[in-house]
Short mmCIF file of N, CA and C in Angstrom, two decimals:
data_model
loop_
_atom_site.label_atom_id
_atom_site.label_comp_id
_atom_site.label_asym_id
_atom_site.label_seq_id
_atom_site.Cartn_x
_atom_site.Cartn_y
_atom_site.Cartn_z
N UNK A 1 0.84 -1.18 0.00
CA UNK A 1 0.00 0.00 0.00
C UNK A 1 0.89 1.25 0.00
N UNK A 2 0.48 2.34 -0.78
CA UNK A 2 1.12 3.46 -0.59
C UNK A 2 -0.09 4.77 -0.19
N UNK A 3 0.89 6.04 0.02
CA UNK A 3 -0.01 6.76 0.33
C UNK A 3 0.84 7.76 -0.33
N UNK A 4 -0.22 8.56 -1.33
CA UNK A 4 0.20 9.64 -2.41
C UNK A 4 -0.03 10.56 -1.58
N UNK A 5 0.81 11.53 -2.21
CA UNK A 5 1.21 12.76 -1.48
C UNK A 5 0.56 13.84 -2.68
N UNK A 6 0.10 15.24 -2.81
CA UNK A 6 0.64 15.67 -3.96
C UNK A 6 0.28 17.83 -2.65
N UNK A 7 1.70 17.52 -3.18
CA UNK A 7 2.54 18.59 -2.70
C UNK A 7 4.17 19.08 -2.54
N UNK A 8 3.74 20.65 -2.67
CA UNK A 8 5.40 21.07 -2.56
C UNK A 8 6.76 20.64 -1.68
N UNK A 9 7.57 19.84 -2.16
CA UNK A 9 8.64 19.38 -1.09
C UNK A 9 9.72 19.41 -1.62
N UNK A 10 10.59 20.35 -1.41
CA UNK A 10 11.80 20.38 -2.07
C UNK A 10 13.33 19.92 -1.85
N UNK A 11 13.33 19.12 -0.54
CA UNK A 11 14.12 17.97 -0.48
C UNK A 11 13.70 16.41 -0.91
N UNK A 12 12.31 16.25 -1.52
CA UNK A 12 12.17 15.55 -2.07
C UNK A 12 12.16 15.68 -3.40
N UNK A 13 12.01 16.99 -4.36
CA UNK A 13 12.38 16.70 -5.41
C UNK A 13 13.64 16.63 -5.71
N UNK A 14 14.80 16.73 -4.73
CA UNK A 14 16.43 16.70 -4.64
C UNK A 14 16.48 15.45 -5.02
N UNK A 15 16.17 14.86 -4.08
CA UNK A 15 15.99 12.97 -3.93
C UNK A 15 15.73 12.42 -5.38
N UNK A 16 14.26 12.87 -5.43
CA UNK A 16 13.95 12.02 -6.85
C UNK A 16 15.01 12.67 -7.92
N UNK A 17 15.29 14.31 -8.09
CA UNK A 17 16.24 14.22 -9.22
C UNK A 17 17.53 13.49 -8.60
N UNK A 18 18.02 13.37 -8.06
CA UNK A 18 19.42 12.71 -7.60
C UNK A 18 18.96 11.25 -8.07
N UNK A 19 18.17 10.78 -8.00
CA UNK A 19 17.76 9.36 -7.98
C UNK A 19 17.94 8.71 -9.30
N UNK A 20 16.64 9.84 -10.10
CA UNK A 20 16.63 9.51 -11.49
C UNK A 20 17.97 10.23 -12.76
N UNK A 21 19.00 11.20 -12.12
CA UNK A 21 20.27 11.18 -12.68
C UNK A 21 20.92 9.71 -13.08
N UNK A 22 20.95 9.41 -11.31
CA UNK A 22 21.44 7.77 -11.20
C UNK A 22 21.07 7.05 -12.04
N UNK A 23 19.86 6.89 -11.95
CA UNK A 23 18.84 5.82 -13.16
C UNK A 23 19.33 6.52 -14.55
N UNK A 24 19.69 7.49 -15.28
CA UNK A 24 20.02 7.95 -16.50
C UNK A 24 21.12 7.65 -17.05
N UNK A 25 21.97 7.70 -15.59
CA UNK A 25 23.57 7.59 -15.83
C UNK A 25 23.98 5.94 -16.43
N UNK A 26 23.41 5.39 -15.23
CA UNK A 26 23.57 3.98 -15.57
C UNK A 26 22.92 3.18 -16.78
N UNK A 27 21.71 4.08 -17.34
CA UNK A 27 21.43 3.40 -18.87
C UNK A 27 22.24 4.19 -19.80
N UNK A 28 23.01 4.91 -19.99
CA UNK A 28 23.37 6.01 -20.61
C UNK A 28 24.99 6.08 -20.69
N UNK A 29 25.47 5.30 -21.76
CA UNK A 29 27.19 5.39 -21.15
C UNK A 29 27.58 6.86 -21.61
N UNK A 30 26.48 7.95 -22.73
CA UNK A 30 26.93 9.02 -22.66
C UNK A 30 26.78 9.99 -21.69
N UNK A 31 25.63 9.66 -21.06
CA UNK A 31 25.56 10.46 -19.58
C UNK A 31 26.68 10.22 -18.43
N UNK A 32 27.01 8.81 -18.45
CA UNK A 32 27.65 8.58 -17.66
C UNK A 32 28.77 8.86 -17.70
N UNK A 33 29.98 8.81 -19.51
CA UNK A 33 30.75 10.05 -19.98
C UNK A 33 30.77 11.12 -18.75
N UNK A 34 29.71 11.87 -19.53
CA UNK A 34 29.76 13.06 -18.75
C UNK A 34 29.77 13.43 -17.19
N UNK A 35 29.20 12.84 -16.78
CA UNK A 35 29.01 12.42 -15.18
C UNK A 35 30.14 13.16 -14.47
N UNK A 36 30.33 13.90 -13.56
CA UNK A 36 31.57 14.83 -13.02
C UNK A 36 32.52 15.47 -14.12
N UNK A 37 31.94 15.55 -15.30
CA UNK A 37 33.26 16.56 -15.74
C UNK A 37 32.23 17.95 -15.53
N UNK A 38 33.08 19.17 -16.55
CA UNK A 38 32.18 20.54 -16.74
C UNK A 38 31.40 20.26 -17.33
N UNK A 39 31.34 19.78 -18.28
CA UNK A 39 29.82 19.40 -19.55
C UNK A 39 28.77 18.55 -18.67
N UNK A 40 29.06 18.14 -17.58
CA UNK A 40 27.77 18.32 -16.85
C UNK A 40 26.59 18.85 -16.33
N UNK A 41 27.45 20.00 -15.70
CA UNK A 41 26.77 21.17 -15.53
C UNK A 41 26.19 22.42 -16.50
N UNK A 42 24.77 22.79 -16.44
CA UNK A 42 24.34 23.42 -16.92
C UNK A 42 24.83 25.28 -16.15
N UNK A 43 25.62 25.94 -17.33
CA UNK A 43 26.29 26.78 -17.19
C UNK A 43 25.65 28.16 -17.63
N UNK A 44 24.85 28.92 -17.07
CA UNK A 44 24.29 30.08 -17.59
C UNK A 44 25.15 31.14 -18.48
N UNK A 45 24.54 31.65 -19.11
CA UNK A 45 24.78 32.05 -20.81
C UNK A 45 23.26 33.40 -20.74
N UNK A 46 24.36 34.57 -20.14
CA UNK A 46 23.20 36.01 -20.18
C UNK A 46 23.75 37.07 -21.31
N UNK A 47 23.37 37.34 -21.68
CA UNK A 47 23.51 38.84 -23.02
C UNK A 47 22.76 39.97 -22.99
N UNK A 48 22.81 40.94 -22.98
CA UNK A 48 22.18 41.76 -22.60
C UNK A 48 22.45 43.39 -23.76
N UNK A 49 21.33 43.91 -23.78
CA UNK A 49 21.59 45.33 -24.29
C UNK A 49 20.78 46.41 -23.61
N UNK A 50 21.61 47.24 -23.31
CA UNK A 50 21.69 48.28 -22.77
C UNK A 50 21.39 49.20 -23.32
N UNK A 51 20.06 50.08 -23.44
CA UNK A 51 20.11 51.31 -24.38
C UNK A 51 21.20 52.94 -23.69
N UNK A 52 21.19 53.84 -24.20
CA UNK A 52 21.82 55.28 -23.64
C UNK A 52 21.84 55.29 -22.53
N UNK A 53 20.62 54.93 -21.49
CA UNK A 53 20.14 55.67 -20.53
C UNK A 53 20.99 54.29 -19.54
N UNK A 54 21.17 53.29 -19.91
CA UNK A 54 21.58 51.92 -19.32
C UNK A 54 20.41 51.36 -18.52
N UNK A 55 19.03 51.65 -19.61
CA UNK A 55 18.11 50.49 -20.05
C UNK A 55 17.64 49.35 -20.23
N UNK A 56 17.21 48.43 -20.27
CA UNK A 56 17.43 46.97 -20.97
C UNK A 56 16.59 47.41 -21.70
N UNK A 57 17.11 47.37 -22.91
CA UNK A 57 16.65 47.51 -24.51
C UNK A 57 16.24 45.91 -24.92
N UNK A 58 16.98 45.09 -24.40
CA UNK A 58 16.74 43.92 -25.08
C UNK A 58 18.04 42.79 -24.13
N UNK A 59 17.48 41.12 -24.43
CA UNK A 59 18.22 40.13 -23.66
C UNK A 59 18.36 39.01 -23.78
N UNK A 60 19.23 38.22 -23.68
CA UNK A 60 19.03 36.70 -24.08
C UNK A 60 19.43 36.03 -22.89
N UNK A 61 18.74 34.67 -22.12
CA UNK A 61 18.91 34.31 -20.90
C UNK A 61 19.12 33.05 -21.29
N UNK A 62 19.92 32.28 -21.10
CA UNK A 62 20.22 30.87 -22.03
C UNK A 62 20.61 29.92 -20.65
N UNK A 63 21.45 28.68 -20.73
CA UNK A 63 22.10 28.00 -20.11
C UNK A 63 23.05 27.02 -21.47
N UNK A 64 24.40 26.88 -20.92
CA UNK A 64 25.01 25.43 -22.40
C UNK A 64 25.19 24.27 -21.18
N UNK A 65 24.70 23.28 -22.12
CA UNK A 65 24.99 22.17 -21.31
C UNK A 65 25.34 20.68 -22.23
N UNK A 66 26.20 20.10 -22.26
CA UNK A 66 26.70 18.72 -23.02
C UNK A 66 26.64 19.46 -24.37
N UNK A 67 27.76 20.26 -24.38
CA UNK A 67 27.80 21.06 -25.76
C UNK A 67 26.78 21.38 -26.52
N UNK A 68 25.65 22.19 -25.77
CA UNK A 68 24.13 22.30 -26.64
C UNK A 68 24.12 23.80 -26.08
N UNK A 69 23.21 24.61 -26.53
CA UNK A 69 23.33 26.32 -25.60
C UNK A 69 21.72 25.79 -26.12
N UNK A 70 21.27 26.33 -24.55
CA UNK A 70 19.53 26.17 -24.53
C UNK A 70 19.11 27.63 -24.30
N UNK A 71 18.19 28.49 -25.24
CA UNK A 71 18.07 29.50 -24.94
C UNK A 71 16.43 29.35 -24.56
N UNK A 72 16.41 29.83 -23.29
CA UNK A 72 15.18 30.00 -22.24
C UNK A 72 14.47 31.13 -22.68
N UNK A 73 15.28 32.37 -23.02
CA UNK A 73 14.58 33.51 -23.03
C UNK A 73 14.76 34.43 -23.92
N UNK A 74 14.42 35.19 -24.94
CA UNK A 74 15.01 36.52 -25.61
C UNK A 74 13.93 37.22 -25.90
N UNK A 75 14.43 38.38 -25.98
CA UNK A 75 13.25 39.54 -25.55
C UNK A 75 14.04 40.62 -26.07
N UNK A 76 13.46 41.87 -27.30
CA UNK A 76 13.80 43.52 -27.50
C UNK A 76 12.57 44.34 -27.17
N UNK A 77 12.61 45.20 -26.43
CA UNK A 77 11.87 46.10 -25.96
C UNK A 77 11.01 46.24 -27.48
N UNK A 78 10.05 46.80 -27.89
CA UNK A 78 9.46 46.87 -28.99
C UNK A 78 9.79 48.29 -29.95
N UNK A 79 10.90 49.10 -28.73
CA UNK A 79 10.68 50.19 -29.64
C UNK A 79 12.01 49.90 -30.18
N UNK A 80 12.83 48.84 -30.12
CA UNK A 80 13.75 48.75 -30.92
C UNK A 80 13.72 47.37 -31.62
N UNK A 81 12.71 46.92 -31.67
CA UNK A 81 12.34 45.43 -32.93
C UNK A 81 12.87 45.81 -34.48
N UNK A 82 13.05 45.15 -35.06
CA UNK A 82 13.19 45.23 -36.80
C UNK A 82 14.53 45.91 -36.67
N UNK A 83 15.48 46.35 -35.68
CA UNK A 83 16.39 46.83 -35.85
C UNK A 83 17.81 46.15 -36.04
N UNK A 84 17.63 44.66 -36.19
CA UNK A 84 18.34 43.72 -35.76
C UNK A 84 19.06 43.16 -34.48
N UNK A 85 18.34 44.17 -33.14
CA UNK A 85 19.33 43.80 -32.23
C UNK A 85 18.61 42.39 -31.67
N UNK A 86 17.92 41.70 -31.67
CA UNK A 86 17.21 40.37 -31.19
C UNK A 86 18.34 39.57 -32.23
N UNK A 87 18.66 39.48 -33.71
CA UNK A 87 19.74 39.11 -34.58
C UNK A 87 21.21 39.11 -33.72
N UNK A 88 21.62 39.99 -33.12
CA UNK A 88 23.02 40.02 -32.29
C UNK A 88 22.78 39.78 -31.36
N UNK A 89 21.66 39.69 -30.75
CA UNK A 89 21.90 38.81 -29.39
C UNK A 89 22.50 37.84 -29.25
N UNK A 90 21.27 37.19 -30.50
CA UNK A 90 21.41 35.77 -30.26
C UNK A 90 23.05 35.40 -31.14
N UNK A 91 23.02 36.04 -31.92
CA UNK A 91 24.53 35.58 -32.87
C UNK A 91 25.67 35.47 -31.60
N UNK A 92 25.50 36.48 -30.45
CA UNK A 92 26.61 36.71 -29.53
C UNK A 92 26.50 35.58 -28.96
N UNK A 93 25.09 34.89 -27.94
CA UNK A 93 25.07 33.94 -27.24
C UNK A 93 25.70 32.62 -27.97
N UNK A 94 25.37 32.68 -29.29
CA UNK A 94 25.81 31.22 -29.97
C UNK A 94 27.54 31.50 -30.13
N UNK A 95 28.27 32.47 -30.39
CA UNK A 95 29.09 32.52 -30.80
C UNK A 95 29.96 32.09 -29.32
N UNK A 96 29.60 32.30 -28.22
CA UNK A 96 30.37 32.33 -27.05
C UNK A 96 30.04 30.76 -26.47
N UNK A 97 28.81 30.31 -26.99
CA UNK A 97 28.90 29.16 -26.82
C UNK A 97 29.82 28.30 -27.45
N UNK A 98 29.75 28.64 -28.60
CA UNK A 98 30.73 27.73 -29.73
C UNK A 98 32.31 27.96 -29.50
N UNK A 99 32.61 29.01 -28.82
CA UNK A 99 34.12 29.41 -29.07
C UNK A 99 34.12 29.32 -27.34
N UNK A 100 33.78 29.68 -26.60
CA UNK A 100 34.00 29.65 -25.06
C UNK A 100 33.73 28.49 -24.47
N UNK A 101 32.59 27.77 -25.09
CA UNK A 101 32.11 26.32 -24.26
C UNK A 101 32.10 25.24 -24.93
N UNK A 102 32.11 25.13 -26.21
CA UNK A 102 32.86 24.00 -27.04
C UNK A 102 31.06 23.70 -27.40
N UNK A 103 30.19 24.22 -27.21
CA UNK A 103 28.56 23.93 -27.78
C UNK A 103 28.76 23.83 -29.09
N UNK A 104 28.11 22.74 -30.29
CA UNK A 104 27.67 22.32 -30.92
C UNK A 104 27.02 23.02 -31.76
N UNK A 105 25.80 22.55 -30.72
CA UNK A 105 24.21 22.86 -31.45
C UNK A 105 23.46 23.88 -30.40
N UNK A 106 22.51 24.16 -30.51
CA UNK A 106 21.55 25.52 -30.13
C UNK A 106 20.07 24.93 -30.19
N UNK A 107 19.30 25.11 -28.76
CA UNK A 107 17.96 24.56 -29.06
C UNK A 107 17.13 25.57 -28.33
N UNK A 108 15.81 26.01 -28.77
CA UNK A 108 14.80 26.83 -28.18
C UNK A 108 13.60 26.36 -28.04
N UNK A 109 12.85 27.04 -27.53
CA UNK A 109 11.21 26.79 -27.81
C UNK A 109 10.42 28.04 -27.76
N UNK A 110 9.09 28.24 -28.37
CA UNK A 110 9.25 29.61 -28.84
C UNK A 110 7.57 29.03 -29.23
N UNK A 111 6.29 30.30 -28.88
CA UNK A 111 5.31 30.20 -29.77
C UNK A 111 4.62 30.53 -30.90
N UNK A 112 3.82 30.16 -31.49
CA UNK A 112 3.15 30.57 -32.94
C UNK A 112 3.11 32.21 -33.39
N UNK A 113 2.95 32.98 -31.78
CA UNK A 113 2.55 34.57 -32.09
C UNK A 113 4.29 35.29 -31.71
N UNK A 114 5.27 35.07 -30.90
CA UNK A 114 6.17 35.07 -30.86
C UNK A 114 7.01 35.01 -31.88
N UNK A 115 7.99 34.41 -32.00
CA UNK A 115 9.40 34.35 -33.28
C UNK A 115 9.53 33.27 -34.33
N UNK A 116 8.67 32.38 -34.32
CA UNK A 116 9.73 31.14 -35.19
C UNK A 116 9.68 31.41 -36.29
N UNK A 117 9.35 32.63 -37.27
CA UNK A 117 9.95 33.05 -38.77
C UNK A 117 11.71 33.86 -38.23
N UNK A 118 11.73 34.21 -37.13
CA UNK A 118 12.59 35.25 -36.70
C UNK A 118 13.75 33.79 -36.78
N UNK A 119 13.47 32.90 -35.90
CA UNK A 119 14.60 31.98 -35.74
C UNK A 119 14.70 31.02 -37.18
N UNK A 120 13.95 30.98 -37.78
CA UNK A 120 13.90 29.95 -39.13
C UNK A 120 14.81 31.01 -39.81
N UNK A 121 14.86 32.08 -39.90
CA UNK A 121 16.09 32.92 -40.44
C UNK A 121 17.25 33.25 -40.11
N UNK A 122 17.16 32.92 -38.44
CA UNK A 122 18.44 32.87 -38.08
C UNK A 122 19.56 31.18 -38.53
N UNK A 123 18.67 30.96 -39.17
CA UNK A 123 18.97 29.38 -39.33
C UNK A 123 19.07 28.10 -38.52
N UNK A 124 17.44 28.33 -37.33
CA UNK A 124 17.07 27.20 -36.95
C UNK A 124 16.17 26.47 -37.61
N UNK A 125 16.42 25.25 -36.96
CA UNK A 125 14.95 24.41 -37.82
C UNK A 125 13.80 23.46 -36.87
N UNK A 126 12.62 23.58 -37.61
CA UNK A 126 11.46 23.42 -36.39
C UNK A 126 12.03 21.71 -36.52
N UNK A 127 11.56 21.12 -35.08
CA UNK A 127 12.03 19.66 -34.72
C UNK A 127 10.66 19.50 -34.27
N UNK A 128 9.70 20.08 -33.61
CA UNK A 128 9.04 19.54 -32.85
C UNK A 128 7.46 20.40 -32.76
N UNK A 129 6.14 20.13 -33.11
CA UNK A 129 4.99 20.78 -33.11
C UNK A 129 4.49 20.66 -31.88
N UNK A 130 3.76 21.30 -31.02
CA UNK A 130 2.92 20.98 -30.09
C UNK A 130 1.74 22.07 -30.40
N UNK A 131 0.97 21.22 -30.53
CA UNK A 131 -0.64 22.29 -31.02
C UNK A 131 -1.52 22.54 -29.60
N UNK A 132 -1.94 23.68 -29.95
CA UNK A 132 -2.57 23.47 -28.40
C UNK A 132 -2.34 23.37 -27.15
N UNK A 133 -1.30 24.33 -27.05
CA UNK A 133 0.04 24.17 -25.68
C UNK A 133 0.25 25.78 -25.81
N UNK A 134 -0.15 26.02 -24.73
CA UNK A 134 -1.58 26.23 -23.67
C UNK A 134 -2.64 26.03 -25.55
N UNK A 135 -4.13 25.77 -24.79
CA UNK A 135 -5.21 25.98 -25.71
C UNK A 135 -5.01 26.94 -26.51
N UNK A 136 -5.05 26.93 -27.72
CA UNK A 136 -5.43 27.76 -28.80
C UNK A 136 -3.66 28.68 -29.24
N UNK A 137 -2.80 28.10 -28.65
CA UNK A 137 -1.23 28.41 -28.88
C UNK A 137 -0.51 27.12 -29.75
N UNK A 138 0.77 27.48 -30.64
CA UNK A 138 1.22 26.24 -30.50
C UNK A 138 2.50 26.53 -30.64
N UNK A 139 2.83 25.56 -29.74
CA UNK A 139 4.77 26.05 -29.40
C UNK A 139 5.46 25.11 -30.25
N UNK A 140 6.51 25.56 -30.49
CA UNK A 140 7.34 25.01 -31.56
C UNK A 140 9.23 25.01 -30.72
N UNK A 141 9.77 23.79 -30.89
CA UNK A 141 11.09 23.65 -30.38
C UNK A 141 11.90 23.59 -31.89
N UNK A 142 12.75 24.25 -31.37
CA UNK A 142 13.69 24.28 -33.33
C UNK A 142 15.10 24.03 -32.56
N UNK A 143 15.89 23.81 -34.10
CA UNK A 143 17.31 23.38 -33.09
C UNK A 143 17.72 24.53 -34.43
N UNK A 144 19.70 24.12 -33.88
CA UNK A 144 20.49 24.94 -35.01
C UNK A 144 22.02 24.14 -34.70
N UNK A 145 22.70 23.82 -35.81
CA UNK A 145 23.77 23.35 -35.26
C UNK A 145 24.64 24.43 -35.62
N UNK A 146 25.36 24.45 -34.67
CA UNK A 146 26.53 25.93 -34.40
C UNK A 146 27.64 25.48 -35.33
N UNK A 147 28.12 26.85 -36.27
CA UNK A 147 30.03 26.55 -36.67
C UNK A 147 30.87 26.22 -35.75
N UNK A 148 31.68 25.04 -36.68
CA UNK A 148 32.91 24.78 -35.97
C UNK A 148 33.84 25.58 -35.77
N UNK A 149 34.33 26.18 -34.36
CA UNK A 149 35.31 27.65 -34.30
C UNK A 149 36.48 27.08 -33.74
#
């Protein structure tokens, strides 16, 4: 017999992720590779622009991890869109991944009213549909594989 719980506990979600690492590592001789080196750790990856006034005009909030740069977040204030600076953000974040952290490839997720013509030009490509994520949205995950530097 068990008895379900369903609530916030955050030395138990330590546990279960510690647990199920374990369980990953051991099916996984590439996880397990990695297992205590740096490419373990997920390494934050911030960019930022600053307008005159030292503003945030615009930002990219990422993490690289097993030579991949995952970008979580990018955002230009609207009064500077179409200007290309959302274009150099992201060119900066990938470039520092590729030359500073030895990253690969580049993966996002991003919705229907949001960017993915913006990133299909930056030269990602859609991998993955989800329709209806939240209702009446549909998010899209694209990858990009980075130059070799």
């Amino acid at each position: 017999m068990f008895r379900i719980e369903a609530e916030v506990d955050k030395a138990r979600r330590d546990l279960l992720r510690s647990r199920l690492r374990d369980t990953n590592t051991a099916a996984s001789p590439v996880l397990a590779a990695l297992r205590g080196t740096p490419g373990a750790r997920e390494v934050p990856l911030h960019v930022w622009a600053l307008d005159e006034t030292g503003g945030l005009a615009g930002g990219l909030v990422g993490h690289t991890w097993a030579t991949w740069l995952h970008v979580t977040y990018l955002w230009v204030d609207a009064v500077h869109r179409g200007a290309g600076l959302g274009s150099h953000l992201l060119a900066r974040a990938e470039r520092i991944a590729a030359t500073d952290r030895a990253c690969t490839s580049a993966r996002l997720e991003t919705w229907d009213f949001q960017a993915p013509r913006f990133y299909r030009k930056q030269g990602y490509e859609v991998v993955c549909v989800i329709p209806d994520y939240p209702p009446g949205i549909t998010e899209y995950t694209l990858t990009k594989q980075l130059p070799v530097r």
